[in-house]
Amino acid sequence: MAIINNIPARDSRILSVGAHRPARVVPNSELIDRIDSSDEWIRQRTGIETRHWAGPEETVVDMAVAASKIAIKRAGLVPQDIDTVIFATITYPYQTPSASTEVAARLEIKNAAAFDIGAACAGFSYSVGLASDMVRSGSATNVLVIGGEKISDFLDLDDRGTSFIFGDGAGAVVVGPSDHVAIGPTVMGSDVQNREAIAMLPSWIDFKPGVNSAETMWPVLHQEGQKVFRWAVYEIAKVGKEIIAKSGLTPMDIDAFIPHQANERIIESLTKSMELPDSVIVARDIRTTGNTSAASIPLAMDALLAEHPELHGKNALLIGFGAGLVYAGQVVELPPVPKN
Ligand code: UT7
């Protein structure tokens, strides 16, 4: 049997977080006429008051680069210190080359491993899990993990089930070495029976020249809202309990809860079902950011730390869930006070 030496004995942690929200704030009032809705209905059923949408001149990579620069600086690093770039996104409009390579090129990060993760709203937690394992095993030292989306490009503004839910933005963290365990085991999984419940359709594979045009084939996001809502409330609460148990913790050890920002009623329900104590500070970034899929957890983390600086270095439960249906989560120690 081969004996492999030079395996670094080290743990991993989130060194920093950075965020970028596009400038334009879109209130509910701008969307309601086309879907026969009201500001009150949207606030009551989802918690969303406003969201940010990028203009035509701002791409998902522009947002990712902006968030990454902040995260790298706050970690006390320079782009050349990054050896792996992982980009979780479902709205980068090219199949290949990947969004992560575009970020690496723009930041002049040379020779880094670079790949994208397609796990929708769970993509960030999948990526943090991978990054942590790469650092612990010695495959990487400083991993830039990005969750970024420009979902406004893939919305049907006449769809009553989606148009008002989604927002644009990007969040990034740097995962690097630690002298203690600061990222717990990642629980990841799927419920592929419900694979069709959220989907970007039609698919380009259905394109038939002369039958449909590029315009009619442009994909938009669809979801069976009620089905996903029920799944999230029942199944994700169990996942949350499993994450806490696998970390050797109890709900009393959790200081902050930063779930995927899909619907404020889902967030409330999960908080209750997991029996998180009242002392836990719960991220409700959805109110002003909407659902930004893979970007929602790092954006919410950044906002929570700005509002509650006392949470730096404290335990947070992260859980992402979405199209697939897939989920992933872990307990992390929130990044320390930024170095820069
Ligand atoms: O990020 C990926 C994960 N995604 C999610 O977790 C999404 C989970 N689902 C949801 O957040 C919710 O299902 C929605 C916000 C999408 C919809 O809320 P809901 O409470 O499930 O609404 P519903 O479809 O059960 O409809 C309830 C009522 C219906 O009226 P009646 O039949 O009770 O009179 C609908 O016609 O609300 C009506 N309705 C609306 N009214 C105003 C449905 N959509 C709208 C709307 N505006 N946009």
XYZ file of N, CA and C in Angstrom, residues 14 16-21 67 88 119-129 145-149 151 167-173 186-187 236 239 243 256-262 267 270 282-286 289-306 316-322 326-332 334-335:
258
model
N -13.610 30.187 6.939
C -13.931 31.311 6.052
C -13.127 32.505 6.559
N -12.966 35.551 5.029
C -13.570 36.868 4.760
C -14.794 36.698 3.877
N -15.602 37.738 3.816
C -16.753 37.752 2.911
C -16.826 39.118 2.237
N -17.302 39.140 1.011
C -17.518 40.410 0.288
C -18.807 40.308 -0.506
N -19.415 41.438 -0.796
C -20.702 41.402 -1.504
C -20.802 42.541 -2.494
N -21.590 42.297 -3.521
C -21.904 43.380 -4.470
C -23.377 43.286 -4.857
N -24.068 44.403 -4.679
C -25.472 44.509 -5.115
C -25.553 45.573 -6.203
N -17.447 41.634 -5.901
C -17.563 40.980 -4.585
C -16.245 40.299 -4.212
N -20.354 29.397 -8.059
C -21.691 28.790 -8.077
C -22.648 29.753 -8.765
N -25.536 24.061 -8.775
C -26.420 23.499 -7.754
C -27.420 24.556 -7.283
N -27.759 25.438 -8.215
C -28.808 26.447 -7.984
C -28.640 27.133 -6.632
N -29.722 27.202 -5.875
C -29.692 27.982 -4.619
C -28.877 27.287 -3.531
N -28.476 26.039 -3.767
C -27.607 25.342 -2.819
C -26.144 25.461 -3.231
N -25.882 26.116 -4.358
C -24.542 26.127 -4.939
C -23.472 26.684 -4.021
N -23.821 27.709 -3.244
C -22.803 28.303 -2.370
C -22.383 27.317 -1.285
N -23.355 26.650 -0.652
C -22.987 25.717 0.420
C -22.280 24.471 -0.132
N -22.662 24.020 -1.328
C -21.890 22.942 -1.963
C -20.432 23.390 -2.119
N -20.264 24.619 -2.582
C -18.918 25.111 -2.900
C -18.080 25.322 -1.647
N -18.697 25.826 -0.580
C -17.960 25.992 0.676
C -17.498 24.622 1.182
N -18.369 23.614 1.066
C -17.996 22.252 1.483
C -16.804 21.732 0.695
N -14.540 31.423 -3.227
C -15.852 30.811 -3.487
C -16.847 31.937 -3.755
N -17.472 31.871 -4.926
C -18.405 32.945 -5.316
C -19.794 32.353 -5.540
N -20.814 33.055 -5.063
C -22.189 32.774 -5.481
C -22.663 34.022 -6.190
N -23.006 33.915 -7.451
C -23.395 35.126 -8.190
C -24.494 34.833 -9.190
N -25.431 35.752 -9.320
C -26.536 35.534 -10.264
C -27.010 36.854 -10.865
N -30.313 36.965 -12.332
C -31.540 36.224 -12.655
C -32.517 37.089 -13.447
N -33.797 38.387 -7.438
C -32.946 39.567 -7.526
C -31.564 39.192 -8.030
N -30.755 40.204 -8.302
C -29.388 40.002 -8.801
C -28.370 40.374 -7.726
N -27.179 39.808 -7.839
C -26.092 40.176 -6.923
C -25.038 39.086 -6.883
N -23.979 39.375 -6.151
C -22.913 38.379 -5.977
C -22.296 38.520 -4.600
N -21.956 37.380 -4.022
C -21.239 37.356 -2.751
C -20.055 36.424 -2.906
N -18.996 36.704 -2.169
C -17.803 35.848 -2.271
C -17.178 35.676 -0.892
N -16.581 34.518 -0.685
C -15.789 34.288 0.527
C -14.437 33.716 0.100
N -20.115 19.132 5.772
C -21.202 19.599 4.905
C -22.175 18.444 4.660
N -23.449 18.716 4.877
C -24.489 17.742 4.518
C -25.014 18.173 3.156
N -36.142 20.442 4.653
C -34.929 21.204 4.978
C -34.766 21.380 6.494
N -32.813 18.467 7.430
C -31.419 18.645 7.013
C -30.690 19.553 8.010
N -27.319 18.704 10.114
C -26.078 19.487 10.023
C -25.556 19.801 11.427
N -26.000 32.330 14.771
C -26.688 32.976 13.648
C -27.197 31.917 12.685
N -28.330 32.188 12.079
C -28.918 31.280 11.089
C -28.985 32.048 9.766
N -28.262 31.536 8.767
C -28.222 32.214 7.460
C -28.681 31.218 6.395
N -30.007 31.045 6.274
C -30.505 30.120 5.261
C -30.599 30.805 3.904
N -30.759 30.011 2.861
C -31.081 30.553 1.544
C -32.309 31.446 1.672
N -32.243 32.610 1.067
C -33.314 33.610 1.217
C -34.371 33.394 0.129
N -35.227 32.392 0.326
C -36.232 32.055 -0.680
C -37.576 32.693 -0.364
N -38.202 30.794 6.120
C -37.156 31.069 7.119
C -37.745 30.963 8.526
N -38.522 27.230 9.357
C -37.312 26.440 9.642
C -36.769 26.775 11.024
N -31.253 35.748 13.070
C -31.676 35.129 11.808
C -31.556 36.141 10.671
N -30.896 35.719 9.572
C -30.730 36.602 8.410
C -32.057 36.735 7.665
N -32.450 37.971 7.429
C -33.677 38.231 6.656
C -33.368 39.225 5.534
N -32.263 38.952 4.862
C -31.813 39.830 3.776
C -32.807 39.830 2.622
N -33.676 38.813 2.589
C -34.661 38.705 1.505
C -35.486 39.978 1.364
N -33.368 42.233 -0.776
C -32.506 41.636 -1.803
C -33.262 40.620 -2.659
N -34.400 40.140 -2.166
C -35.135 39.093 -2.882
C -34.362 37.790 -2.817
N -34.740 36.882 -3.693
C -34.078 35.576 -3.780
C -33.012 35.667 -4.873
N -31.755 35.568 -4.487
C -30.661 35.685 -5.468
C -29.965 34.337 -5.683
N -30.702 33.247 -5.480
C -30.195 31.895 -5.732
C -28.820 31.688 -5.087
N -27.808 31.324 -5.859
C -26.509 30.975 -5.268
C -25.862 32.137 -4.518
N -26.297 33.364 -4.813
C -25.692 34.521 -4.142
C -26.320 34.806 -2.790
N -27.438 34.164 -2.491
C -28.230 34.670 -1.362
C -27.547 34.465 -0.013
N -26.860 33.357 0.196
C -26.238 33.137 1.518
C -25.047 34.084 1.740
N -24.107 34.202 0.790
C -23.012 35.151 1.063
C -23.482 36.601 1.136
N -24.497 36.975 0.341
C -25.021 38.342 0.461
C -25.628 38.550 1.846
N -26.385 37.551 2.306
C -27.031 37.667 3.622
C -25.982 37.660 4.733
N -24.912 36.892 4.545
C -23.833 36.842 5.548
C -23.178 38.222 5.670
N -22.898 38.825 4.527
C -22.260 40.136 4.532
C -23.151 41.172 5.216
N -24.439 41.146 4.889
C -25.376 42.116 5.475
C -25.508 41.895 6.979
N -25.547 40.628 7.384
C -25.721 40.318 8.814
C -24.515 40.795 9.628
N -23.312 40.598 9.067
C -22.106 41.024 9.789
C -22.012 42.551 9.861
N -22.524 43.222 8.822
C -22.522 44.693 8.864
C -23.474 45.178 9.955
N -22.378 30.076 12.691
C -23.574 30.292 11.867
C -23.953 28.999 11.170
N -25.249 28.747 11.135
C -25.779 27.603 10.378
C -26.177 28.111 8.993
N -25.567 27.526 7.951
C -25.900 27.878 6.563
C -26.666 26.724 5.942
N -27.750 27.012 5.220
C -28.427 25.948 4.456
C -28.940 26.530 3.141
N -28.534 25.872 2.050
C -29.047 26.249 0.735
C -29.940 25.146 0.192
N -30.953 25.526 -0.589
C -31.853 24.523 -1.188
C -32.479 25.118 -2.437
N -32.676 24.268 -3.440
C -33.274 24.800 -4.661
C -33.342 23.787 -5.778
N -32.056 20.168 -4.826
C -30.811 19.844 -4.126
C -30.676 20.708 -2.884
N -29.870 20.241 -1.960
C -29.627 21.020 -0.747
C -28.202 20.780 -0.251
N -27.718 21.716 0.540
C -26.407 21.570 1.188
C -26.314 22.591 2.307
N -25.569 22.226 3.341
C -25.388 23.173 4.440
C -24.301 22.727 5.382
N -23.884 23.656 6.213
C -22.838 23.376 7.200
C -22.895 24.441 8.297
N -22.274 24.120 9.426
C -22.053 25.150 10.450
C -20.669 25.723 10.195
N -20.582 27.045 10.149
C -19.285 27.691 9.956
C -19.054 28.701 11.062
N -18.175 32.300 11.531
C -18.212 33.465 10.639
C -16.832 34.121 10.585
N -16.499 34.772 9.460
C -15.143 35.316 9.321
C -14.822 36.327 10.411
